[in-house]
PDB file of C-alpha atoms in Angstrom:
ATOM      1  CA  UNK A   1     144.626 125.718 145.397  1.00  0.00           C
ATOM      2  CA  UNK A   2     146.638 126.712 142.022  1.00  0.00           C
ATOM      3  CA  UNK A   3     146.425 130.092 140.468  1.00  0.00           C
ATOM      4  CA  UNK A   4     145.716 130.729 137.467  1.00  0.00           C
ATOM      5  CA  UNK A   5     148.272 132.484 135.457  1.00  0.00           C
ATOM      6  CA  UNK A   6     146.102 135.255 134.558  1.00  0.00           C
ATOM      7  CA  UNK A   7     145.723 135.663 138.217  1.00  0.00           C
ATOM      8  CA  UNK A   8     149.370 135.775 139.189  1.00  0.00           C
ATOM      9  CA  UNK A   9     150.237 138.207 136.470  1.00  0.00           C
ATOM     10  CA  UNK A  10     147.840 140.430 137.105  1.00  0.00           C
ATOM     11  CA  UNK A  11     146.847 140.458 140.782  1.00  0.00           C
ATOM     12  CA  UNK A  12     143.811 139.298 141.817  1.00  0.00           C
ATOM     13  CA  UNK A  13     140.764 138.637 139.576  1.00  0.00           C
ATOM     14  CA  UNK A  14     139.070 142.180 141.126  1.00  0.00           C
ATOM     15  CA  UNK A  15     141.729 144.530 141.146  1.00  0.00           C
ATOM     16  CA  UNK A  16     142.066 148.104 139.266  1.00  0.00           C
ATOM     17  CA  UNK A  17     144.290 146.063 136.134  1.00  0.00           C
ATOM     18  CA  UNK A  18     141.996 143.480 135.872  1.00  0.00           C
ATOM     19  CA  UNK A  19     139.028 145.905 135.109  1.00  0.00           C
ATOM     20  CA  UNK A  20     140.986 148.071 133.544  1.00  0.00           C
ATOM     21  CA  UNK A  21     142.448 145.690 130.693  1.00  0.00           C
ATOM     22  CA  UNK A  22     138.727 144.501 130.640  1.00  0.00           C
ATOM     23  CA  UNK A  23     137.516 148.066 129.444  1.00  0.00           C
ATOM     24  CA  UNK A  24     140.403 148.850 127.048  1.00  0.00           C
ATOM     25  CA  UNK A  25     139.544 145.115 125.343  1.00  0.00           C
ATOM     26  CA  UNK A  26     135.647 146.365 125.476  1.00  0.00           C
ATOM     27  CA  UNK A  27     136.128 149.363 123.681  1.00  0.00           C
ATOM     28  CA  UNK A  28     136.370 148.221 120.238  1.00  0.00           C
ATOM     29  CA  UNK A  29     133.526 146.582 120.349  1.00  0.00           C
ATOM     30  CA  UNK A  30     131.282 148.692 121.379  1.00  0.00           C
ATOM     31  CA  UNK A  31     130.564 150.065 117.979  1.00  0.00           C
ATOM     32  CA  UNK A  32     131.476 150.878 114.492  1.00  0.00           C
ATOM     33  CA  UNK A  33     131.344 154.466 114.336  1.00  0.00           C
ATOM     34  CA  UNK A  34     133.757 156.392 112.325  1.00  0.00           C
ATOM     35  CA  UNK A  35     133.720 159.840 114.661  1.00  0.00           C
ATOM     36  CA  UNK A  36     131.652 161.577 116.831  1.00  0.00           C
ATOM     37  CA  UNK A  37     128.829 163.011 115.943  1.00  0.00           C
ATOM     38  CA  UNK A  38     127.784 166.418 114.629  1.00  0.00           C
ATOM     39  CA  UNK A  39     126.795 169.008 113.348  1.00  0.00           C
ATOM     40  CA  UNK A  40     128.326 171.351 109.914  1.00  0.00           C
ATOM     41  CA  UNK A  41     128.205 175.187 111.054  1.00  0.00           C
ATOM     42  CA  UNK A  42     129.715 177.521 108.396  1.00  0.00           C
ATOM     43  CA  UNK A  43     131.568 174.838 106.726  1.00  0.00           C
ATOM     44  CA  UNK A  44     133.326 173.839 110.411  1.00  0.00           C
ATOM     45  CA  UNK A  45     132.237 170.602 111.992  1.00  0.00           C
ATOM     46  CA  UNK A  46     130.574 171.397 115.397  1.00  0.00           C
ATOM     47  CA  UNK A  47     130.404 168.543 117.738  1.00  0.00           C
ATOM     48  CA  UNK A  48     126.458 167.958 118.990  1.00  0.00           C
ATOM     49  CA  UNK A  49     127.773 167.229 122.764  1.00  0.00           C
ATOM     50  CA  UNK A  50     128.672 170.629 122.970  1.00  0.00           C
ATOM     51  CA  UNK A  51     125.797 171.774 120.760  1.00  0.00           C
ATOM     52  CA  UNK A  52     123.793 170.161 123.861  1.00  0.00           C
ATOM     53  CA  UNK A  53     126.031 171.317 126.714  1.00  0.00           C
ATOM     54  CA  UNK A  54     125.114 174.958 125.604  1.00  0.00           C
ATOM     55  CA  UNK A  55     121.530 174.058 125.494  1.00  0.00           C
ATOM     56  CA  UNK A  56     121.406 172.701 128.709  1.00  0.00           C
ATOM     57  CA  UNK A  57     123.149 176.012 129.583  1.00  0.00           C
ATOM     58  CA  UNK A  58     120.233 178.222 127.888  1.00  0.00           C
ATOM     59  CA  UNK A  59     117.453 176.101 129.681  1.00  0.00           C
ATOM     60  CA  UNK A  60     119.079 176.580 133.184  1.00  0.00           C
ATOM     61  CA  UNK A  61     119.160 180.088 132.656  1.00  0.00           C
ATOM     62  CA  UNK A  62     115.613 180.121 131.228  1.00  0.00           C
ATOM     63  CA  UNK A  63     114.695 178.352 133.969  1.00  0.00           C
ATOM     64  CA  UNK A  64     116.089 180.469 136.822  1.00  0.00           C
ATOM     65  CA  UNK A  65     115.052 183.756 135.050  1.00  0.00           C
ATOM     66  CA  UNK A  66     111.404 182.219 135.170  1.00  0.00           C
ATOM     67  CA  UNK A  67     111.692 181.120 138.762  1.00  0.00           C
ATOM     68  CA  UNK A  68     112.939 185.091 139.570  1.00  0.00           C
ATOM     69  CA  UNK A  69     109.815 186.160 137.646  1.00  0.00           C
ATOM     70  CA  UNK A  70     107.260 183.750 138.980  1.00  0.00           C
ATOM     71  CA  UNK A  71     108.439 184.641 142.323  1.00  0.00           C
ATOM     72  CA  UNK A  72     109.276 181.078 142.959  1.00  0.00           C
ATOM     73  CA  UNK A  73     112.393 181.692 143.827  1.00  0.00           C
ATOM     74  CA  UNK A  74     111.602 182.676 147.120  1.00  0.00           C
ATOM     75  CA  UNK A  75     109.584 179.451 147.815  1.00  0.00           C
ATOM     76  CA  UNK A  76     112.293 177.206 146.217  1.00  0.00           C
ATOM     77  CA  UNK A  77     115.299 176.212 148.396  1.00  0.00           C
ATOM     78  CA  UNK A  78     118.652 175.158 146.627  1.00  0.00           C
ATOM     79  CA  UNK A  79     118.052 177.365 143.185  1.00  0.00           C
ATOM     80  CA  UNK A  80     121.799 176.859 142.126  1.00  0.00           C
ATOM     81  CA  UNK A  81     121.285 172.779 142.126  1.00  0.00           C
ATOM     82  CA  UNK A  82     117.911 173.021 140.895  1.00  0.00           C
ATOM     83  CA  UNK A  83     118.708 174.857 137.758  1.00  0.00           C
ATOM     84  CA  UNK A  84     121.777 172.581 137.739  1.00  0.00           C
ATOM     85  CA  UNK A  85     119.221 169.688 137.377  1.00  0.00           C
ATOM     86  CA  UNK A  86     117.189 171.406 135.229  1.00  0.00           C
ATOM     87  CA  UNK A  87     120.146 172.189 132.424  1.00  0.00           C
ATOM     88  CA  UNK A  88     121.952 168.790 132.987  1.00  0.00           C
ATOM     89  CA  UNK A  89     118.506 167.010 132.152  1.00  0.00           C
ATOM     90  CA  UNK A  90     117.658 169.625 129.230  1.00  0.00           C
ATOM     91  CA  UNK A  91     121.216 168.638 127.842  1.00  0.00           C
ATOM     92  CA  UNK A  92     121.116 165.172 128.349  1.00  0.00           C
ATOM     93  CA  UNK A  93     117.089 164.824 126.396  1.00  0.00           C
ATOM     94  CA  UNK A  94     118.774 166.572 123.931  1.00  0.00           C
ATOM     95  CA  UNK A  95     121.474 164.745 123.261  1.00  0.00           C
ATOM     96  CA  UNK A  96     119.222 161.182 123.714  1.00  0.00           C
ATOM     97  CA  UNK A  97     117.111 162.413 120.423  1.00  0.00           C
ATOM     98  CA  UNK A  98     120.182 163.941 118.127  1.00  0.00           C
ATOM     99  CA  UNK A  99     121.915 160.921 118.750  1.00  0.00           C
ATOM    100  CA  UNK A 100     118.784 158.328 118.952  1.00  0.00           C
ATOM    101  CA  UNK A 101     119.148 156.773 121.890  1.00  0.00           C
TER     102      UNK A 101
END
């Protein structure tokens, strides 16, 4: 059996280069845009990723301060990977409608 040349200049067809030229030739196609997004704050250009990373921050704290209150807390195990969840999926909903995905 004959290898392709491909092949023998780049190791086998699953190794690391192979799928790593593969991703660098992707990225330009995956889309047009001209930056990332965002948002205009005081005549600077605020970027909405962190715009949502600080709202998933606010929610997880929201949401730990209401577990504290409720008394939930107490019936609740894991509260630091909980509110984690909570923030990361806050964040990430966010992001899904400012962006429109």
């Amino acid at each position: 059996m004959r290898a392709s040349p491909l092949s023998t200049r780049l190791g086998r067809p699953d190794s690391i280069a192979v799928r790593l030229t593969a991703a660098f030739l992707a990225v330009p196609a995956a889309g047009c845009a001209r930056g990332a997004p965002s948002l205009v704050f005081f005549g600077a250009y605020f970027p909405i990723w962190l715009a949502c990373a600080v709202i998933g921050c606010v929610a997880a704290g929201v949401a730990r301060t209401l577990m504290v209150v409720s008394g939930l807390s107490h019936r609740l195990p894991y509260q630091l990977l909980l509110c984690t969840a909570i923030g990361t999926t806050t964040g990430l909903l966010v992001a899904a409608l400012c962006v429109g995905l």
